[in-house]
Coordinates of C-alpha atoms in Angstrom, one line a residue:
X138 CA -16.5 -125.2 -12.8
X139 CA -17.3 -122.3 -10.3
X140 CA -13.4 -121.7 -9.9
X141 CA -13.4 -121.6 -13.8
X142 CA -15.9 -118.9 -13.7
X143 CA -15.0 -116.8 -10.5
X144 CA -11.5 -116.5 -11.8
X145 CA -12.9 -115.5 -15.8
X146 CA -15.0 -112.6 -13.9
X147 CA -12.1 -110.9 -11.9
X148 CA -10.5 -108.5 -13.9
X149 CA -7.3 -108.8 -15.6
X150 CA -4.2 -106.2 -13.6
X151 CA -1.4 -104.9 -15.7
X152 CA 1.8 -105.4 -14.7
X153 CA 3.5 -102.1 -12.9
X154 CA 5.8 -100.2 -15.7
X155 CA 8.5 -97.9 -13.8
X156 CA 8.1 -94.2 -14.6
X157 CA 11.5 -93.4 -16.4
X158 CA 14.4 -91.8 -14.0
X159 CA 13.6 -87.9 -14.0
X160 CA 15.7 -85.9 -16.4
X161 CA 19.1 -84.6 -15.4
X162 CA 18.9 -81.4 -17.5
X163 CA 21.4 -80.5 -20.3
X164 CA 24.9 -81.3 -20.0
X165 CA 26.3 -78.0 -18.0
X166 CA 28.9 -76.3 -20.5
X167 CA 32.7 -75.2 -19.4
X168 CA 32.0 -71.9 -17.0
X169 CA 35.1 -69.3 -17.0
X170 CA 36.8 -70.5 -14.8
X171 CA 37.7 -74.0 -16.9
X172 CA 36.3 -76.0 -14.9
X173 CA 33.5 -78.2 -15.9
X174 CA 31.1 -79.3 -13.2
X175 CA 31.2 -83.2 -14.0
X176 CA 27.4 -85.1 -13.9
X177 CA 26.7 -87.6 -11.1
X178 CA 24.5 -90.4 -12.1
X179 CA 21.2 -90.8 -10.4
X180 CA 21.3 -92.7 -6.9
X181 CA 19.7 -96.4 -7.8
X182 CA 16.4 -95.8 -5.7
X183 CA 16.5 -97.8 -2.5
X184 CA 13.6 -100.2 -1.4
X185 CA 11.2 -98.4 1.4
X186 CA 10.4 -100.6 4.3
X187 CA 7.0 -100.0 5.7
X188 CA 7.0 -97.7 8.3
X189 CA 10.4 -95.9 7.7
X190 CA 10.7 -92.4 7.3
X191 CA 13.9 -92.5 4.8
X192 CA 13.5 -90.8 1.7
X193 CA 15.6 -91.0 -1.5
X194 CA 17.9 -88.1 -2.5
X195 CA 16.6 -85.5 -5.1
X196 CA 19.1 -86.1 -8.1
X197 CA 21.5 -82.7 -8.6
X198 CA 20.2 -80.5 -11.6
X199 CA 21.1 -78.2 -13.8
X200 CA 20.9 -74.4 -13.2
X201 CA 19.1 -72.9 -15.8
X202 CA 20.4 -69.5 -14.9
X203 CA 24.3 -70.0 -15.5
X204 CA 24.3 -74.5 -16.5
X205 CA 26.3 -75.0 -13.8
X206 CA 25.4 -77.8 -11.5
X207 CA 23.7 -76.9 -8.3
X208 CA 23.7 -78.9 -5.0
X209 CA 21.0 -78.5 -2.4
X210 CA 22.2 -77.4 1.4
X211 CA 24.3 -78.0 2.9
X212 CA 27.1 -79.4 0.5
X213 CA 28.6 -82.6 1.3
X214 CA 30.3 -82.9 -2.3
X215 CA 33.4 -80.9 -2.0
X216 CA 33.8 -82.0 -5.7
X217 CA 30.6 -80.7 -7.0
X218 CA 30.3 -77.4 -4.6
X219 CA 33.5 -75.9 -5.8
X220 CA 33.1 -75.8 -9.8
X221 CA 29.5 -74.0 -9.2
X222 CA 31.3 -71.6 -7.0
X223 CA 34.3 -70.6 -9.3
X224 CA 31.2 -70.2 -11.8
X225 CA 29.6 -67.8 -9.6
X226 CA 32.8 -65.7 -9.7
X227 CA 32.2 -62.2 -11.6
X228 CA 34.5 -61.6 -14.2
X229 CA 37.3 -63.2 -12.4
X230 CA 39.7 -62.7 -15.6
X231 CA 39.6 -59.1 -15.5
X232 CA 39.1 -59.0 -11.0
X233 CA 42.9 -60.6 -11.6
X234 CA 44.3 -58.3 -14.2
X235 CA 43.1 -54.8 -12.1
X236 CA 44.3 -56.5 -8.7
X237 CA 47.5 -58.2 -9.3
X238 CA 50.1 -55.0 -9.2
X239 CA 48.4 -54.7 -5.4
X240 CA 48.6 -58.6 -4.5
X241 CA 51.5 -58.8 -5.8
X242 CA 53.2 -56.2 -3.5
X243 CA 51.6 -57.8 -0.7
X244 CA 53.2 -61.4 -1.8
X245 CA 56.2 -60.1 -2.4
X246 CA 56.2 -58.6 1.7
X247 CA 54.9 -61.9 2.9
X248 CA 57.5 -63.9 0.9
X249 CA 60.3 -61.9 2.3
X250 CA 58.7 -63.0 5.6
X251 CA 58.2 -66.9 5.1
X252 CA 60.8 -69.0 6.3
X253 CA 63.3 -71.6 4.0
X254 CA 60.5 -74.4 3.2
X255 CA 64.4 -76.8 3.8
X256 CA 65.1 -75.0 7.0
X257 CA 61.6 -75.0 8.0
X258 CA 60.9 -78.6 7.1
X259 CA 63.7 -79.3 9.0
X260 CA 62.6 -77.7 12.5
X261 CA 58.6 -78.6 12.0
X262 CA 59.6 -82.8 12.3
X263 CA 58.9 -82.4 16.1
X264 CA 55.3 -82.9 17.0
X265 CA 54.6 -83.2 13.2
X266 CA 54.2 -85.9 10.5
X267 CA 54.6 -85.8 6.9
X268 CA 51.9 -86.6 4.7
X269 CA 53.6 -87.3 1.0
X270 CA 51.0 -87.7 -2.2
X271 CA 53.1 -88.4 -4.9
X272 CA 50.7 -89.4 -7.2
X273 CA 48.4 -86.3 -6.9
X274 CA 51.6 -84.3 -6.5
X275 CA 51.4 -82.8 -2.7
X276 CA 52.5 -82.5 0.7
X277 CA 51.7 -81.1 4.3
X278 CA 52.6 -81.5 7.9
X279 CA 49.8 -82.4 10.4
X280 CA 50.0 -82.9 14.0
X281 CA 51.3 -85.8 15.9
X282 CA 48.6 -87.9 17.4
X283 CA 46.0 -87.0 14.7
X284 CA 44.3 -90.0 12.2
X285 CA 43.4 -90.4 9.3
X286 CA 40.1 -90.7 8.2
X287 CA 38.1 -91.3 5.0
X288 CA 35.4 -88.7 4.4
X289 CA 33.3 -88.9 0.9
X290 CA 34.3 -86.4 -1.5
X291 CA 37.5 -85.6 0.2
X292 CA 41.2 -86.6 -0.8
X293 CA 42.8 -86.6 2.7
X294 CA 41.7 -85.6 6.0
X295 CA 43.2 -86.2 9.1
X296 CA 41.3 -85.5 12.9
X297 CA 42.0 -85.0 16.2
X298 CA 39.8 -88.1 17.9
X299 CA 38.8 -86.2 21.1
X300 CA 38.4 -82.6 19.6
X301 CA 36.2 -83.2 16.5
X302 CA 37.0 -79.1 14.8
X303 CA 40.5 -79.9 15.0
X304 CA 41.3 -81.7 11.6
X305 CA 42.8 -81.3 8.2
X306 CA 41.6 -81.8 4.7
X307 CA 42.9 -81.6 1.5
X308 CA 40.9 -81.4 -2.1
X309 CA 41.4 -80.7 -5.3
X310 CA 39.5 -80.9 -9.1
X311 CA 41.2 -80.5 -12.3
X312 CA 41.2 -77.1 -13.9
X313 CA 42.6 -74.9 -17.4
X314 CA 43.6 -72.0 -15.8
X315 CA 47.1 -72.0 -15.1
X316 CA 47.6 -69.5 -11.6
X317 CA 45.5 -68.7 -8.8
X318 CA 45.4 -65.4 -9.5
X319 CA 43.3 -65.8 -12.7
X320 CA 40.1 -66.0 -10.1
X321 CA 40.5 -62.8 -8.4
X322 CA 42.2 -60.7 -5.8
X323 CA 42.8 -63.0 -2.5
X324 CA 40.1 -61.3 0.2
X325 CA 37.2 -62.1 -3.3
X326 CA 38.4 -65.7 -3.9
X327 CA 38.3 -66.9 0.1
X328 CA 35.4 -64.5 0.9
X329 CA 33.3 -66.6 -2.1
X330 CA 35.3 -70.2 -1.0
X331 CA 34.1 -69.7 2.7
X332 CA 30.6 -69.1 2.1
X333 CA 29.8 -71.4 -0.6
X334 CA 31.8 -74.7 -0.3
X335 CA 33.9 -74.4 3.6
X336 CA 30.7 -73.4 5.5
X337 CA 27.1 -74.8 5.4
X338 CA 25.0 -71.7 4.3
X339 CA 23.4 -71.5 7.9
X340 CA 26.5 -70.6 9.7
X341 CA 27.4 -67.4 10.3
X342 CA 31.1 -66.4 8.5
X343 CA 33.7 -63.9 8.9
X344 CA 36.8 -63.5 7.0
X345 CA 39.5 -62.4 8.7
X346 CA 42.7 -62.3 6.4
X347 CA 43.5 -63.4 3.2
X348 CA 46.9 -62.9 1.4
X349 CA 49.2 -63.8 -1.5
X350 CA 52.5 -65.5 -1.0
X351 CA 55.2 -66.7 -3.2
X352 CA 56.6 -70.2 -2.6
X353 CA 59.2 -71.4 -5.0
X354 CA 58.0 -69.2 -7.7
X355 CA 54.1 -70.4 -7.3
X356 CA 51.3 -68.3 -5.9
X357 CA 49.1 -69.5 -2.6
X358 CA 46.6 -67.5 -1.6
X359 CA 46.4 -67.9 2.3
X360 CA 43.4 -67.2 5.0
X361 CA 41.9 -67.1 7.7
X362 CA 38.1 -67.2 8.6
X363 CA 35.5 -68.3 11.5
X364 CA 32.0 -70.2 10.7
X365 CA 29.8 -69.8 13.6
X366 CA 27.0 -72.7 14.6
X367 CA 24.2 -72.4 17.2
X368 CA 26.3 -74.4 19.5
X369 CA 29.9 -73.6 18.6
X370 CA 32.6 -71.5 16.4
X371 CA 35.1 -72.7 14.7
X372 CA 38.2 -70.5 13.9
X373 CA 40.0 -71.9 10.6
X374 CA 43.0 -71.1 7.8
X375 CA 43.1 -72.3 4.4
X376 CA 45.5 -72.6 1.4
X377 CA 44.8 -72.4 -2.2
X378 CA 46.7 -72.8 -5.3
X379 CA 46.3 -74.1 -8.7
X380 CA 49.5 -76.1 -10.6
X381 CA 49.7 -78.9 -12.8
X382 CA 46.0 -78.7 -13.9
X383 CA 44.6 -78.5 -10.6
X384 CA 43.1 -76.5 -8.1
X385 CA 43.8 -77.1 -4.3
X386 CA 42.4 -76.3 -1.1
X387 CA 43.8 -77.6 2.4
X388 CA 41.8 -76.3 5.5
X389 CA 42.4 -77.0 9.1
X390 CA 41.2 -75.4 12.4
X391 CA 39.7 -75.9 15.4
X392 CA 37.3 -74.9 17.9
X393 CA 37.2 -71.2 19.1
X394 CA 37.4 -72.1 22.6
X395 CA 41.0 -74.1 22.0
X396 CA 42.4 -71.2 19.2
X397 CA 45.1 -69.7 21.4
X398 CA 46.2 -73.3 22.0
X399 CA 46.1 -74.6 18.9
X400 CA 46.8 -71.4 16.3
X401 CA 50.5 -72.0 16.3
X402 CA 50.3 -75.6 15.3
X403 CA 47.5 -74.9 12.8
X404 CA 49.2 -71.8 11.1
X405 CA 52.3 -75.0 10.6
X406 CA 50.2 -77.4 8.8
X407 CA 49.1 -74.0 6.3
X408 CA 52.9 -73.1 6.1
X409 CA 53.8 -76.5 5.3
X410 CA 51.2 -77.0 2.1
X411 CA 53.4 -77.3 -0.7
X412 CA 52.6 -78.5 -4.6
X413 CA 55.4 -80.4 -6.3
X414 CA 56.9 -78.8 -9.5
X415 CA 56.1 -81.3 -12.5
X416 CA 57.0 -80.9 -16.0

C-alpha cells in the first residue's frame, strides 16, 4: 500500500522527443559555371561517450550571398570545394572571350614545344607506370615505386610512402561548359584553384606559371604553384581540362627541399595527363 502511494506521488516524465535535424537551406541553383554544387545529407549524429571531447560535424549550408554551397576550413571535399570556387569566378564568360586571342598565342608556342604524346609515351615507360581509367575516360604516368592509396573525395591518388608531399591525385565533377577556356584566362583560373580548393586557406601561396597548351586539339591549362606551412613548403604543378562533361584536375608535387630532385619526374606525370576523345 505505501509502494502504491509513493509511486502515485512521483511525478509522471515525458518521454525525450528529438529536436528535428537543422535545416539545410534552399536547394543551391546552377551558378555560371554549370555546375551545380550537389547537397550532402546530414552526418547521422554519433553517440557521445562520457568524458570524450569529439564533437559532431556542423552540416554544410547554403550561402545566402551567391546559393552555392559553402564548406568550413579547411576543405577535405574536393567535390564540394571546387563547384563553390568556379562560382566565385567573376564573369568568367566574358574573362574567356577578352583573353583567348592572348592564350591562345601562348598555346599555340607551347604546343609547338610539347613533345609526340606516341613518341613520348614511348620513352617515359622507364621509371614510370601507367595508370588507365577507362571508365572515367583518363590516363597519367606516375613514378615507379609510388602506391596507391584511397583518400575520401578523391578519384586516384597515388604517394610516395617515405616522402608524404610527393603524390598524385586526380579529380573530377561533371560540368555544361564545353572548354576550359570558358572560365577564364589561365594565370585567373589556377590563381582562384590554388587558393580555394589545392591549399588550406592558412598556407601561404604563390603562383608561379600558368599556361595553355594544345593536346590533340583539346585545351589544358598547366601550372605551377608553392603552398607554404609553418613547418614545410611544398612546390606543386597541376593540369586542368574540361571534356566529355567533365572538369579535371591532376596535381602532384613534392616537398621544397627535394624540388630539384624530383621536378623532372613531376613535370612527366603533368605531361603525361591526357583525356580520351569520346563521341
Amino acid at each position: 500500500m505505501a509502494t502504491a502511494v509513493l509511486a502515485a506521488s512521483l511525478p509522471r516524465h515525458r518521454p525525450l522527443q528529438r529536436p528535428p535535424h537543422a535545416a539545410l537551406g534552399p536547394e543551391p541553383r546552377r551558378c555560371a559555371s554549370g555546375i551545380a554544387p550537389s547537397r550532402p545529407s546530414p552526418p547521422p549524429a554519433a553517440p557521445r561517450r562520457r568524458g570524450s571531447s569529439t564533437t559532431v560535424g556542423t552540416p554544410i549550408a547554403a550561402s545566402p550571398e551567391k546559393d552555392c554551397v559553402s564548406l568550413p576550413a579547411p576543405v577535405p571535399l574536393w567535390r564540394l570545394a571546387l563547384p563553390t570556387l568556379l562560382c566565385d569566378l567573376p564573369d568568367a564568360e566574358e574573362a574567356a572571350s577578352s583573353g583567348r586571342r592572348r592564350v591562345l598565342v601562348a598555346g599555340a608556342a607551347a604546343f609547338l614545344s610539347r613533345p609526340n604524346p606516341a613518341a613520348f609515351a614511348a620513352e617515359a615507360k622507364k621509371g614510370f607506370l601507367p595508370v588507365v581509367d577507362k571508365k572515367a575516360g583518363y590516363s597519367f604516368l606516375y613514378p615507379f615505386g609510388w602506391e596507391e592509396v584511397a583518400v575520401q573525395g578523391q578519384d586516384k591518388v597515388y604517394k610516395d610512402v617515405i616522402e608524404p608531399l610527393e603524390s598524385v591525385s586526380v579529380n573530377s565533377i561533371p560540368t555544361s561548359k564545353e572548354d576550359i577556356r570558358d572560365l577564364g584566362p589561365p594565370d585567373k583560373v589556377a590563381e582562384a584553384l590554388i587558393k580555394k580548393v589545392l591549399a588550406p586557406p592558412t598556407q601561404k601561396t604563390k603562383l608561379i606559371e600558368a599556361k595553355e597548351n594544345d593536346v590533340d586539339g583539346r585545351a589544358y591549362y598547366t601550372f605551377e604553384f608553392t603552398a607554404q606551412a609553418p613547418n614545410y613548403t611544398r612546390h606543386a604543378l597541376g593540369a586542368i581540362v574540361i571534356a566529355n562533361g567533365k572538369f579535371f584536375t591532376l596535381t602532384t608535387g613534392a616537398n621544397e627541399r627535394r624540388w630539384e630532385k624530383m621536378k623532372d619526374r613531376l613535370h612527366t606525370v603533368v605531361d603525361s595527363f591526357k583525356i580520351e576523345n569520346r563521341i
